[in-house]
Structures are given as structure tokens and as C-alpha cells.
Amino acid sequence: MDENAHKRFVLENSLRKAVENDEFLLYYQPKVDILSGEITAFEALLRWEHPDLGLLSPAEFIPLAEETGLIIPIGEWVIRKVCAQNVAWQQEGLANLRIAVNLSGYQLQQKNFLLFVQEILSETGLDPGCLEFEITETVIMQNPDFTINMLNNLRDMGIHISIDDFGTGYSSLSHLKRFSVNTLKIDKTFVSEVESSATDAAIASAIIAMGSSLNLRVIAEGVETRGQLEFLKEKLCDEMQGVLFQPAHAA
Ligand code: C2E
Ligand code: MG
Ligand code: MG
């Protein structure tokens, strides 16, 4: 077995046990209103504290979790944990903030997904307005009719919906009009180049203008420099997220 195949074998076996063994944890990163500088929400980002390999980031295990179907119990753990954590923070007296969960396309395709979300909300007593789901543009476009319908149902429950990594997929404008979403997240690959690439600056500006004309909030992810922030401010982007303000960190 070559080194990669061996690592995969080790990961797959240990991923099966990771949920039971409580090896996952969530990092949180704030989303910030560019004008007021106030925190509007947090995004939960999954980490796996592997007993031998140490702290693993999602890119190292989410694809495997999706291939093996383990993304379903893992994704359920994330939603449950985020709702419970939010209620705990509110009980400690922190302001009612929204927390965003990244969803895999496989989760949306679960027949009982809406029911599951409803159950978690009533179990924990969390206001649906304090929950947000982020779903990538690519996942939406793989099956637009189905996904738009699901997102409409989630929006009707009062949950905030964002399109993640916006600009990397191929949404047609006619689909975008039908998306029942609140926020577009400009992908960090464009944000990182707004100062050096005229094309990326044009794409970021176009997303901001389009979002605003469709009455959507627009947030830029991966903001690392003052220059990027100045650009976004000038283009009237609503919110930002990135290491410039705060990296993702443990709760
Ligand atoms: P994403 O949702 O687009 O999250 C943004 C990623 O950018 C995160 O990486 C975050 O830590 C990172 N980031 C934050 N600020 C900066 C910055 O200023 N510069 C740069 N270069 N990067 C920044 P992370 O935590 O490794 O997550 C990667 C992806 O894994 C996420 O992309 C999301 O698609 C996925 N993911 C994370 N948590 C979950 C989860 O609970 N479930 C599922 N299905 N996917 C998840
Ligand atoms: Mg995200
Ligand atoms: Mg993203």
C-alpha cells in the first residue's frame, strides 16, 4: 500500500469511531458588519482531533466522510452541537447571535432533513433566526430545482441561508432570482486578489452590485489585509470575515 492509500485506510477506520469517541470540535469565526464593525454572526468550522494524527481540518476528512456516508452522523453532530452551544451562550448572557453551519449536499438530500432540523430546534429551544446554513453555489447548481425547494423550506422555518464560495460555480441569474437566500459569500480566492488582479476586483465588485440589487446581503470571506477591507468598504460590501478581524478559534 502506498503512503496515501495507507493514510486513507487509517482515516476511514478511525472516522467511523470518531463520532462515538467525541473527537470532533468546532472552531468559530466571527462575521463582521463592515460599516459598524459589529459582529453579526459566527461561522462554525469543523475540526477533528485525531488520536494519532493530531488536529485535522475539514479538507482532510470531509471528502472521505461524504464518500462513506459518515457525513450524515457527523453533520447531525455539528448542527446539534451548534444549536446547544448557542443556547448555552445565550443563557450565559451573551447577545442572541446567529451561528452558521456549513452543509454538505448529501445532508440536504436526506429525506428527513427538515424534520431533523425542526427536532433539534425544538429540543434545544433555539430561535430559528439564530441558525444559519451555508451551502455552496456548486452544490446548489448540481440539482437546482430540488435544492431551491429545500432552501425555501428552511427559509420558511426562519433559518438564515447563505450561498458559500459564491463566484466559483455557475449560477445563472434566472436561478439566482429563485434562490430563497439571504446572503452571498464572495469566495476568498477573489478576495485575496482584489488588490492585484483587475479581473478578481471586477468579479468581487459585480457580486456586490448584483447582491445589492437583488436585496441580498453580501459578505466577503478570507479578508486578510487592510487594503482588501478598504476595497470592500468602497464597493459597499456589507460584511467581512477573515484573519484581519479574527481567525477561527476554539469555543
Ligand atoms: P468555507 O465554509 O468556505 O470556510 C472558509 C475557510 O476559510 C475556513 O477553512 C476558514 O478557517 C478559512 N479562513 C478563515 N479566514 C481566512 C482568511 O483570512 N484567509 C484564508 N486564506 N482562509 C481563511 P476551514 O475551517 O479549513 O474549512 C474549509 C471548508 O470546509 C469550509 O469552507 C467548508 O466548506 C468546509 N467545512 C467546514 N466545517 C464544515 C462542517 O461542519 N460541515 C461541512 N460539510 N463542511 C465543513
Ligand atoms: Mg462556509
Ligand atoms: Mg467559503
PDB file of C-alpha atoms and ligand atoms in Angstrom:
ATOM      1  CA  MET A   1       0.000   0.000   0.000  1.00  0.00           C
ATOM      2  CA  ASP A   2       1.445   3.403  -0.877  1.00  0.00           C
ATOM      3  CA  GLU A   3       1.541   6.138   1.725  1.00  0.00           C
ATOM      4  CA  ASN A   4      -1.667   7.835   0.549  1.00  0.00           C
ATOM      5  CA  ALA A   5      -3.658   4.619   0.425  1.00  0.00           C
ATOM      6  CA  HIS A   6      -2.402   3.754   3.888  1.00  0.00           C
ATOM      7  CA  LYS A   7      -3.407   7.147   5.287  1.00  0.00           C
ATOM      8  CA  ARG A   8      -6.853   6.780   3.741  1.00  0.00           C
ATOM      9  CA  PHE A   9      -7.247   3.326   5.254  1.00  0.00           C
ATOM     10  CA  VAL A  10      -6.272   4.608   8.700  1.00  0.00           C
ATOM     11  CA  LEU A  11      -8.557   7.639   8.339  1.00  0.00           C
ATOM     12  CA  GLU A  12     -11.566   5.673   7.163  1.00  0.00           C
ATOM     13  CA  ASN A  13     -11.342   3.254  10.062  1.00  0.00           C
ATOM     14  CA  SER A  14     -10.871   5.952  12.634  1.00  0.00           C
ATOM     15  CA  LEU A  15     -13.563   8.214  11.111  1.00  0.00           C
ATOM     16  CA  ARG A  16     -16.130   5.535  11.885  1.00  0.00           C
ATOM     17  CA  LYS A  17     -15.237   5.719  15.563  1.00  0.00           C
ATOM     18  CA  ALA A  18     -14.704   9.463  15.741  1.00  0.00           C
ATOM     19  CA  VAL A  19     -18.337  10.442  16.380  1.00  0.00           C
ATOM     20  CA  GLU A  20     -18.769   7.861  19.170  1.00  0.00           C
ATOM     21  CA  ASN A  21     -15.435   8.843  20.696  1.00  0.00           C
ATOM     22  CA  ASP A  22     -16.356  12.519  20.645  1.00  0.00           C
ATOM     23  CA  GLU A  23     -13.256  13.508  18.674  1.00  0.00           C
ATOM     24  CA  PHE A  24     -14.782  16.412  16.749  1.00  0.00           C
ATOM     25  CA  LEU A  25     -14.702  20.013  17.810  1.00  0.00           C
ATOM     26  CA  LEU A  26     -15.879  23.293  16.392  1.00  0.00           C
ATOM     27  CA  TYR A  27     -13.919  26.452  15.780  1.00  0.00           C
ATOM     28  CA  TYR A  28     -15.840  29.689  15.487  1.00  0.00           C
ATOM     29  CA  GLN A  29     -15.091  32.699  13.313  1.00  0.00           C
ATOM     30  CA  PRO A  30     -16.994  35.999  13.530  1.00  0.00           C
ATOM     31  CA  LYS A  31     -18.737  37.735  10.637  1.00  0.00           C
ATOM     32  CA  VAL A  32     -18.473  41.485  10.966  1.00  0.00           C
ATOM     33  CA  ASP A  33     -20.542  44.399   9.678  1.00  0.00           C
ATOM     34  CA  ILE A  34     -18.074  46.496   7.666  1.00  0.00           C
ATOM     35  CA  LEU A  35     -19.676  49.855   8.487  1.00  0.00           C
ATOM     36  CA  SER A  36     -20.362  49.428  12.193  1.00  0.00           C
ATOM     37  CA  GLY A  37     -17.569  46.944  12.983  1.00  0.00           C
ATOM     38  CA  GLU A  38     -20.078  44.888  14.971  1.00  0.00           C
ATOM     39  CA  ILE A  39     -20.178  41.096  14.984  1.00  0.00           C
ATOM     40  CA  THR A  40     -23.330  39.923  13.187  1.00  0.00           C
ATOM     41  CA  ALA A  41     -22.859  36.143  13.415  1.00  0.00           C
ATOM     42  CA  PHE A  42     -20.333  33.341  13.819  1.00  0.00           C
ATOM     43  CA  GLU A  43     -19.469  30.506  11.458  1.00  0.00           C
ATOM     44  CA  ALA A  44     -18.806  27.073  12.956  1.00  0.00           C
ATOM     45  CA  LEU A  45     -15.856  25.292  11.317  1.00  0.00           C
ATOM     46  CA  LEU A  46     -15.308  21.621  11.987  1.00  0.00           C
ATOM     47  CA  ARG A  47     -12.028  20.139  13.244  1.00  0.00           C
ATOM     48  CA  TRP A  48     -11.124  16.531  14.057  1.00  0.00           C
ATOM     49  CA  GLU A  49      -8.781  15.896  16.951  1.00  0.00           C
ATOM     50  CA  HIS A  50      -7.361  12.639  15.646  1.00  0.00           C
ATOM     51  CA  PRO A  51      -5.761  10.475  18.369  1.00  0.00           C
ATOM     52  CA  ASP A  52      -2.598   9.839  16.299  1.00  0.00           C
ATOM     53  CA  LEU A  53      -2.591  12.427  13.528  1.00  0.00           C
ATOM     54  CA  GLY A  54      -3.455  15.476  15.632  1.00  0.00           C
ATOM     55  CA  LEU A  55      -5.795  18.299  14.613  1.00  0.00           C
ATOM     56  CA  LEU A  56      -7.211  17.760  11.115  1.00  0.00           C
ATOM     57  CA  SER A  57      -9.000  20.381   9.024  1.00  0.00           C
ATOM     58  CA  PRO A  58     -12.159  19.612   7.000  1.00  0.00           C
ATOM     59  CA  ALA A  59     -10.322  19.341   3.675  1.00  0.00           C
ATOM     60  CA  GLU A  60      -8.537  16.290   5.132  1.00  0.00           C
ATOM     61  CA  PHE A  61     -11.645  14.314   6.046  1.00  0.00           C
ATOM     62  CA  ILE A  62     -14.899  15.819   4.660  1.00  0.00           C
ATOM     63  CA  PRO A  63     -14.437  14.256   1.184  1.00  0.00           C
ATOM     64  CA  LEU A  64     -13.924  10.852   2.816  1.00  0.00           C
ATOM     65  CA  ALA A  65     -16.892  11.433   5.120  1.00  0.00           C
ATOM     66  CA  GLU A  66     -19.026  12.180   2.049  1.00  0.00           C
ATOM     67  CA  GLU A  67     -17.821   9.081   0.173  1.00  0.00           C
ATOM     68  CA  THR A  68     -18.522   6.793   3.115  1.00  0.00           C
ATOM     69  CA  GLY A  69     -21.855   8.345   4.129  1.00  0.00           C
ATOM     70  CA  LEU A  70     -20.374   9.242   7.521  1.00  0.00           C
ATOM     71  CA  ILE A  71     -21.078  12.906   6.686  1.00  0.00           C
ATOM     72  CA  ILE A  72     -24.675  12.286   7.831  1.00  0.00           C
ATOM     73  CA  PRO A  73     -23.940  11.471  11.513  1.00  0.00           C
ATOM     74  CA  ILE A  74     -21.063  13.974  11.535  1.00  0.00           C
ATOM     75  CA  GLY A  75     -23.269  16.703  10.041  1.00  0.00           C
ATOM     76  CA  GLU A  76     -26.016  15.935  12.565  1.00  0.00           C
ATOM     77  CA  TRP A  77     -23.471  16.218  15.365  1.00  0.00           C
ATOM     78  CA  VAL A  78     -22.431  19.655  14.064  1.00  0.00           C
ATOM     79  CA  ILE A  79     -25.999  21.010  13.888  1.00  0.00           C
ATOM     80  CA  ARG A  80     -26.884  19.653  17.336  1.00  0.00           C
ATOM     81  CA  LYS A  81     -23.673  20.993  18.867  1.00  0.00           C
ATOM     82  CA  VAL A  82     -24.067  24.463  17.312  1.00  0.00           C
ATOM     83  CA  CYS A  83     -27.681  24.813  18.488  1.00  0.00           C
ATOM     84  CA  ALA A  84     -26.819  23.628  22.018  1.00  0.00           C
ATOM     85  CA  GLN A  85     -23.742  25.884  22.182  1.00  0.00           C
ATOM     86  CA  ASN A  86     -25.760  28.897  21.061  1.00  0.00           C
ATOM     87  CA  VAL A  87     -28.435  28.294  23.703  1.00  0.00           C
ATOM     88  CA  ALA A  88     -25.701  27.872  26.351  1.00  0.00           C
ATOM     89  CA  TRP A  89     -24.092  31.178  25.314  1.00  0.00           C
ATOM     90  CA  GLN A  90     -27.454  32.936  25.424  1.00  0.00           C
ATOM     91  CA  GLN A  91     -28.066  31.548  28.901  1.00  0.00           C
ATOM     92  CA  GLU A  92     -24.680  32.917  29.957  1.00  0.00           C
ATOM     93  CA  GLY A  93     -25.955  36.326  28.879  1.00  0.00           C
ATOM     94  CA  LEU A  94     -24.285  36.733  25.501  1.00  0.00           C
ATOM     95  CA  ALA A  95     -26.362  38.590  22.934  1.00  0.00           C
ATOM     96  CA  ASN A  96     -28.570  36.474  20.668  1.00  0.00           C
ATOM     97  CA  LEU A  97     -26.199  35.846  17.809  1.00  0.00           C
ATOM     98  CA  ARG A  98     -26.661  33.706  14.783  1.00  0.00           C
ATOM     99  CA  ILE A  99     -24.307  30.774  14.197  1.00  0.00           C
ATOM    100  CA  ALA A 100     -23.754  29.404  10.700  1.00  0.00           C
ATOM    101  CA  VAL A 101     -23.300  25.720   9.898  1.00  0.00           C
ATOM    102  CA  ASN A 102     -21.736  24.535   6.616  1.00  0.00           C
ATOM    103  CA  LEU A 103     -23.935  21.917   4.970  1.00  0.00           C
ATOM    104  CA  SER A 104     -22.857  19.165   2.638  1.00  0.00           C
ATOM    105  CA  GLY A 105     -25.116  18.455  -0.340  1.00  0.00           C
ATOM    106  CA  TYR A 106     -25.591  14.925   0.994  1.00  0.00           C
ATOM    107  CA  GLN A 107     -27.268  16.274   4.103  1.00  0.00           C
ATOM    108  CA  LEU A 108     -29.853  18.207   2.087  1.00  0.00           C
ATOM    109  CA  GLN A 109     -30.682  15.044   0.175  1.00  0.00           C
ATOM    110  CA  GLN A 110     -31.625  13.180   3.353  1.00  0.00           C
ATOM    111  CA  LYS A 111     -35.376  12.560   3.264  1.00  0.00           C
ATOM    112  CA  ASN A 112     -35.845  13.529   6.888  1.00  0.00           C
ATOM    113  CA  PHE A 113     -33.501  16.530   6.898  1.00  0.00           C
ATOM    114  CA  LEU A 114     -36.215  19.159   7.505  1.00  0.00           C
ATOM    115  CA  LEU A 115     -37.742  17.065  10.257  1.00  0.00           C
ATOM    116  CA  PHE A 116     -34.324  16.573  11.831  1.00  0.00           C
ATOM    117  CA  VAL A 117     -33.686  20.329  11.881  1.00  0.00           C
ATOM    118  CA  GLN A 118     -37.136  21.000  13.356  1.00  0.00           C
ATOM    119  CA  GLU A 119     -36.497  18.418  16.080  1.00  0.00           C
ATOM    120  CA  ILE A 120     -33.136  19.920  17.023  1.00  0.00           C
ATOM    121  CA  LEU A 121     -34.648  23.396  17.195  1.00  0.00           C
ATOM    122  CA  SER A 122     -37.436  22.264  19.484  1.00  0.00           C
ATOM    123  CA  GLU A 123     -35.121  20.024  21.575  1.00  0.00           C
ATOM    124  CA  THR A 124     -32.716  22.888  22.229  1.00  0.00           C
ATOM    125  CA  GLY A 125     -35.287  25.707  22.201  1.00  0.00           C
ATOM    126  CA  LEU A 126     -33.135  27.762  19.821  1.00  0.00           C
ATOM    127  CA  ASP A 127     -34.833  30.542  17.861  1.00  0.00           C
ATOM    128  CA  PRO A 128     -34.545  29.524  14.151  1.00  0.00           C
ATOM    129  CA  GLY A 129     -33.416  33.094  13.414  1.00  0.00           C
ATOM    130  CA  CYS A 130     -30.226  32.273  15.366  1.00  0.00           C
ATOM    131  CA  LEU A 131     -29.362  29.442  12.978  1.00  0.00           C
ATOM    132  CA  GLU A 132     -27.806  29.873   9.554  1.00  0.00           C
ATOM    133  CA  PHE A 133     -26.929  27.329   6.894  1.00  0.00           C
ATOM    134  CA  GLU A 134     -24.161  27.869   4.344  1.00  0.00           C
ATOM    135  CA  ILE A 135     -24.416  25.883   1.158  1.00  0.00           C
ATOM    136  CA  THR A 136     -22.006  26.205  -1.730  1.00  0.00           C
ATOM    137  CA  GLU A 137     -23.048  27.502  -5.098  1.00  0.00           C
ATOM    138  CA  THR A 138     -21.677  24.315  -6.694  1.00  0.00           C
ATOM    139  CA  VAL A 139     -23.922  22.087  -4.563  1.00  0.00           C
ATOM    140  CA  ILE A 140     -26.957  24.204  -5.423  1.00  0.00           C
ATOM    141  CA  MET A 141     -26.252  24.029  -9.139  1.00  0.00           C
ATOM    142  CA  GLN A 142     -25.854  20.231  -9.130  1.00  0.00           C
ATOM    143  CA  ASN A 143     -29.584  19.950  -8.576  1.00  0.00           C
ATOM    144  CA  PRO A 144     -31.101  23.443  -8.620  1.00  0.00           C
ATOM    145  CA  ASP A 145     -34.820  22.629  -8.501  1.00  0.00           C
ATOM    146  CA  PHE A 146     -34.505  20.214  -5.606  1.00  0.00           C
ATOM    147  CA  THR A 147     -32.098  22.427  -3.657  1.00  0.00           C
ATOM    148  CA  ILE A 148     -34.085  25.627  -4.160  1.00  0.00           C
ATOM    149  CA  ASN A 149     -37.151  23.846  -2.846  1.00  0.00           C
ATOM    150  CA  MET A 150     -35.242  22.641   0.243  1.00  0.00           C
ATOM    151  CA  LEU A 151     -33.787  26.083   0.855  1.00  0.00           C
ATOM    152  CA  ASN A 152     -37.251  27.636   0.550  1.00  0.00           C
ATOM    153  CA  ASN A 153     -38.497  25.269   3.246  1.00  0.00           C
ATOM    154  CA  LEU A 154     -35.580  26.124   5.538  1.00  0.00           C
ATOM    155  CA  ARG A 155     -36.100  29.851   4.937  1.00  0.00           C
ATOM    156  CA  ASP A 156     -39.810  29.456   5.730  1.00  0.00           C
ATOM    157  CA  MET A 157     -38.771  27.984   9.089  1.00  0.00           C
ATOM    158  CA  GLY A 158     -36.946  31.269   9.760  1.00  0.00           C
ATOM    159  CA  ILE A 159     -33.411  29.956   9.213  1.00  0.00           C
ATOM    160  CA  HIS A 160     -30.905  32.298   7.531  1.00  0.00           C
ATOM    161  CA  ILE A 161     -29.443  30.933   4.272  1.00  0.00           C
ATOM    162  CA  SER A 162     -26.115  31.876   2.674  1.00  0.00           C
ATOM    163  CA  ILE A 163     -24.531  30.799  -0.590  1.00  0.00           C
ATOM    164  CA  ASP A 164     -20.929  29.922   0.196  1.00  0.00           C
ATOM    165  CA  ASP A 165     -17.958  30.227  -2.195  1.00  0.00           C
ATOM    166  CA  PHE A 166     -20.057  32.409  -4.472  1.00  0.00           C
ATOM    167  CA  GLY A 167     -18.483  33.126  -7.844  1.00  0.00           C
ATOM    168  CA  THR A 168     -16.728  29.766  -8.177  1.00  0.00           C
ATOM    169  CA  GLY A 169     -19.766  27.911  -9.536  1.00  0.00           C
ATOM    170  CA  TYR A 170     -22.031  28.745 -12.408  1.00  0.00           C
ATOM    171  CA  SER A 171     -25.297  30.163 -11.127  1.00  0.00           C
ATOM    172  CA  SER A 172     -27.423  31.534 -13.852  1.00  0.00           C
ATOM    173  CA  LEU A 173     -29.151  34.768 -12.990  1.00  0.00           C
ATOM    174  CA  SER A 174     -32.532  33.168 -13.529  1.00  0.00           C
ATOM    175  CA  HIS A 175     -31.702  30.617 -10.826  1.00  0.00           C
ATOM    176  CA  LEU A 176     -30.371  33.282  -8.530  1.00  0.00           C
ATOM    177  CA  LYS A 177     -33.714  35.070  -8.685  1.00  0.00           C
ATOM    178  CA  ARG A 178     -35.372  31.910  -7.399  1.00  0.00           C
ATOM    179  CA  PHE A 179     -32.866  31.233  -4.607  1.00  0.00           C
ATOM    180  CA  SER A 180     -34.508  31.748  -1.313  1.00  0.00           C
ATOM    181  CA  VAL A 181     -31.342  33.068   0.259  1.00  0.00           C
ATOM    182  CA  ASN A 182     -30.351  35.970   2.479  1.00  0.00           C
ATOM    183  CA  THR A 183     -26.641  36.300   1.821  1.00  0.00           C
ATOM    184  CA  LEU A 184     -23.987  35.790  -0.858  1.00  0.00           C
ATOM    185  CA  LYS A 185     -20.476  34.963   0.366  1.00  0.00           C
ATOM    186  CA  ILE A 186     -17.793  36.108  -2.073  1.00  0.00           C
ATOM    187  CA  ASP A 187     -15.263  33.299  -2.376  1.00  0.00           C
ATOM    188  CA  LYS A 188     -11.911  34.007  -0.761  1.00  0.00           C
ATOM    189  CA  THR A 189      -9.974  33.333  -3.968  1.00  0.00           C
ATOM    190  CA  PHE A 190     -11.394  36.569  -5.434  1.00  0.00           C
ATOM    191  CA  VAL A 191     -10.992  38.495  -2.183  1.00  0.00           C
ATOM    192  CA  SER A 192      -7.315  37.590  -1.890  1.00  0.00           C
ATOM    193  CA  GLU A 193      -6.560  39.112  -5.309  1.00  0.00           C
ATOM    194  CA  VAL A 194      -8.753  42.246  -5.338  1.00  0.00           C
ATOM    195  CA  GLU A 195      -5.683  44.453  -4.977  1.00  0.00           C
ATOM    196  CA  SER A 196      -3.539  42.696  -7.578  1.00  0.00           C
ATOM    197  CA  SER A 197      -5.936  41.324 -10.194  1.00  0.00           C
ATOM    198  CA  ALA A 198      -8.240  43.621 -12.174  1.00  0.00           C
ATOM    199  CA  THR A 199     -10.359  40.591 -13.098  1.00  0.00           C
ATOM    200  CA  ASP A 200     -10.860  39.465  -9.498  1.00  0.00           C
ATOM    201  CA  ALA A 201     -11.609  43.047  -8.458  1.00  0.00           C
ATOM    202  CA  ALA A 202     -14.234  43.225 -11.229  1.00  0.00           C
ATOM    203  CA  ILE A 203     -15.784  39.912 -10.151  1.00  0.00           C
ATOM    204  CA  ALA A 204     -15.944  40.963  -6.496  1.00  0.00           C
ATOM    205  CA  SER A 205     -17.495  44.325  -7.447  1.00  0.00           C
ATOM    206  CA  ALA A 206     -20.027  42.639  -9.712  1.00  0.00           C
ATOM    207  CA  ILE A 207     -21.096  40.220  -6.952  1.00  0.00           C
ATOM    208  CA  ILE A 208     -21.541  43.113  -4.516  1.00  0.00           C
ATOM    209  CA  ALA A 209     -23.587  45.127  -7.049  1.00  0.00           C
ATOM    210  CA  MET A 210     -25.700  42.126  -8.017  1.00  0.00           C
ATOM    211  CA  GLY A 211     -26.358  41.172  -4.395  1.00  0.00           C
ATOM    212  CA  SER A 212     -27.401  44.677  -3.525  1.00  0.00           C
ATOM    213  CA  SER A 213     -29.766  44.968  -6.497  1.00  0.00           C
ATOM    214  CA  LEU A 214     -31.354  41.641  -5.509  1.00  0.00           C
ATOM    215  CA  ASN A 215     -31.682  42.843  -1.903  1.00  0.00           C
ATOM    216  CA  LEU A 216     -29.245  40.265  -0.607  1.00  0.00           C
ATOM    217  CA  ARG A 217     -26.531  40.828   1.972  1.00  0.00           C
ATOM    218  CA  VAL A 218     -23.021  40.317   0.625  1.00  0.00           C
ATOM    219  CA  ILE A 219     -20.135  39.106   2.784  1.00  0.00           C
ATOM    220  CA  ALA A 220     -16.502  38.722   1.739  1.00  0.00           C
ATOM    221  CA  GLU A 221     -14.652  35.714   3.196  1.00  0.00           C
ATOM    222  CA  GLY A 222     -10.900  35.360   3.723  1.00  0.00           C
ATOM    223  CA  VAL A 223     -10.202  39.067   4.291  1.00  0.00           C
ATOM    224  CA  GLU A 224      -6.551  39.261   5.326  1.00  0.00           C
ATOM    225  CA  THR A 225      -5.345  42.808   4.618  1.00  0.00           C
ATOM    226  CA  ARG A 226      -6.346  46.426   5.269  1.00  0.00           C
ATOM    227  CA  GLY A 227      -6.179  47.027   1.511  1.00  0.00           C
ATOM    228  CA  GLN A 228      -8.760  44.309   0.854  1.00  0.00           C
ATOM    229  CA  LEU A 229     -11.003  45.784   3.534  1.00  0.00           C
ATOM    230  CA  GLU A 230     -10.682  49.286   2.038  1.00  0.00           C
ATOM    231  CA  PHE A 231     -11.631  47.922  -1.375  1.00  0.00           C
ATOM    232  CA  LEU A 232     -14.714  46.188   0.070  1.00  0.00           C
ATOM    233  CA  LYS A 233     -15.735  49.278   2.010  1.00  0.00           C
ATOM    234  CA  GLU A 234     -15.505  51.424  -1.102  1.00  0.00           C
ATOM    235  CA  LYS A 235     -17.643  48.947  -3.056  1.00  0.00           C
ATOM    236  CA  LEU A 236     -20.230  48.955  -0.235  1.00  0.00           C
ATOM    237  CA  CYS A 237     -19.863  45.289   0.663  1.00  0.00           C
ATOM    238  CA  ASP A 238     -21.983  44.635   3.785  1.00  0.00           C
ATOM    239  CA  GLU A 239     -19.875  42.246   5.851  1.00  0.00           C
ATOM    240  CA  MET A 240     -16.458  40.656   6.120  1.00  0.00           C
ATOM    241  CA  GLN A 241     -14.894  37.583   7.636  1.00  0.00           C
ATOM    242  CA  GLY A 242     -11.206  36.738   7.822  1.00  0.00           C
ATOM    243  CA  VAL A 243      -7.991  36.708   9.799  1.00  0.00           C
ATOM    244  CA  LEU A 244      -7.750  40.517   9.546  1.00  0.00           C
ATOM    245  CA  PHE A 245     -10.562  40.688  12.096  1.00  0.00           C
ATOM    246  CA  GLN A 246     -10.181  37.282  13.753  1.00  0.00           C
ATOM    247  CA  PRO A 247      -9.156  33.775  12.681  1.00  0.00           C
ATOM    248  CA  ALA A 248     -11.377  30.810  13.521  1.00  0.00           C
ATOM    249  CA  HIS A 249     -10.739  29.706  17.111  1.00  0.00           C
ATOM    250  CA  ALA A 250     -11.908  27.121  19.631  1.00  0.00           C
ATOM    251  CA  ALA A 251     -15.046  27.978  21.645  1.00  0.00           C
TER     252      ALA A 251
HETATM  253  P1  C2E B   1     -15.751  27.677   3.977  1.00  0.00           P
HETATM  254  O1  C2E B   1     -17.079  27.438   4.593  1.00  0.00           O
HETATM  255  O2  C2E B   1     -15.701  28.486   2.739  1.00  0.00           O
HETATM  256  O3  C2E B   1     -14.887  28.320   5.148  1.00  0.00           O
HETATM  257  C1  C2E B   1     -13.865  29.253   4.961  1.00  0.00           C
HETATM  258  C2  C2E B   1     -12.493  28.675   5.213  1.00  0.00           C
HETATM  259  O4  C2E B   1     -11.530  29.747   5.160  1.00  0.00           O
HETATM  260  C3  C2E B   1     -12.288  28.044   6.574  1.00  0.00           C
HETATM  261  O5  C2E B   1     -11.357  26.965   6.382  1.00  0.00           O
HETATM  262  C4  C2E B   1     -11.633  29.148   7.388  1.00  0.00           C
HETATM  263  O6  C2E B   1     -10.896  28.678   8.507  1.00  0.00           O
HETATM  264  C5  C2E B   1     -10.752  29.744   6.346  1.00  0.00           C
HETATM  265  N1  C2E B   1     -10.407  31.140   6.625  1.00  0.00           N
HETATM  266  C6  C2E B   1     -10.932  31.997   7.539  1.00  0.00           C
HETATM  267  N2  C2E B   1     -10.370  33.210   7.475  1.00  0.00           N
HETATM  268  C7  C2E B   1      -9.444  33.146   6.493  1.00  0.00           C
HETATM  269  C8  C2E B   1      -8.518  34.090   5.930  1.00  0.00           C
HETATM  270  O7  C2E B   1      -8.466  35.257   6.299  1.00  0.00           O
HETATM  271  N3  C2E B   1      -7.740  33.649   4.898  1.00  0.00           N
HETATM  272  C9  C2E B   1      -7.801  32.370   4.435  1.00  0.00           C
HETATM  273  N4  C2E B   1      -6.995  32.019   3.435  1.00  0.00           N
HETATM  274  N5  C2E B   1      -8.659  31.450   4.934  1.00  0.00           N
HETATM  275  C10 C2E B   1      -9.468  31.841   5.943  1.00  0.00           C
HETATM  276  P2  C2E B   1     -11.581  25.550   7.103  1.00  0.00           P
HETATM  277  O8  C2E B   1     -12.014  25.782   8.516  1.00  0.00           O
HETATM  278  O9  C2E B   1     -10.368  24.728   6.850  1.00  0.00           O
HETATM  279  O10 C2E B   1     -12.807  24.942   6.303  1.00  0.00           O
HETATM  280  C11 C2E B   1     -12.698  24.614   4.954  1.00  0.00           C
HETATM  281  C12 C2E B   1     -14.035  24.205   4.383  1.00  0.00           C
HETATM  282  O11 C2E B   1     -14.505  23.004   4.972  1.00  0.00           O
HETATM  283  C13 C2E B   1     -15.130  25.217   4.623  1.00  0.00           C
HETATM  284  O12 C2E B   1     -15.022  26.278   3.670  1.00  0.00           O
HETATM  285  C14 C2E B   1     -16.366  24.366   4.442  1.00  0.00           C
HETATM  286  O13 C2E B   1     -16.712  24.244   3.077  1.00  0.00           O
HETATM  287  C15 C2E B   1     -15.910  23.018   4.945  1.00  0.00           C
HETATM  288  N6  C2E B   1     -16.440  22.796   6.314  1.00  0.00           N
HETATM  289  C16 C2E B   1     -16.051  23.343   7.481  1.00  0.00           C
HETATM  290  N7  C2E B   1     -16.808  22.896   8.507  1.00  0.00           N
HETATM  291  C17 C2E B   1     -17.720  22.062   7.965  1.00  0.00           C
HETATM  292  C18 C2E B   1     -18.812  21.296   8.508  1.00  0.00           C
HETATM  293  O14 C2E B   1     -19.145  21.327   9.712  1.00  0.00           O
HETATM  294  N8  C2E B   1     -19.529  20.533   7.626  1.00  0.00           N
HETATM  295  C19 C2E B   1     -19.240  20.508   6.274  1.00  0.00           C
HETATM  296  N9  C2E B   1     -19.986  19.728   5.477  1.00  0.00           N
HETATM  297  N10 C2E B   1     -18.233  21.233   5.742  1.00  0.00           N
HETATM  298  C20 C2E B   1     -17.488  21.994   6.580  1.00  0.00           C
HETATM  299 MG    MG B   2     -18.685  28.482   4.982  1.00  0.00          MG
HETATM  300 MG    MG B   3     -16.433  29.737   1.588  1.00  0.00          MG
END
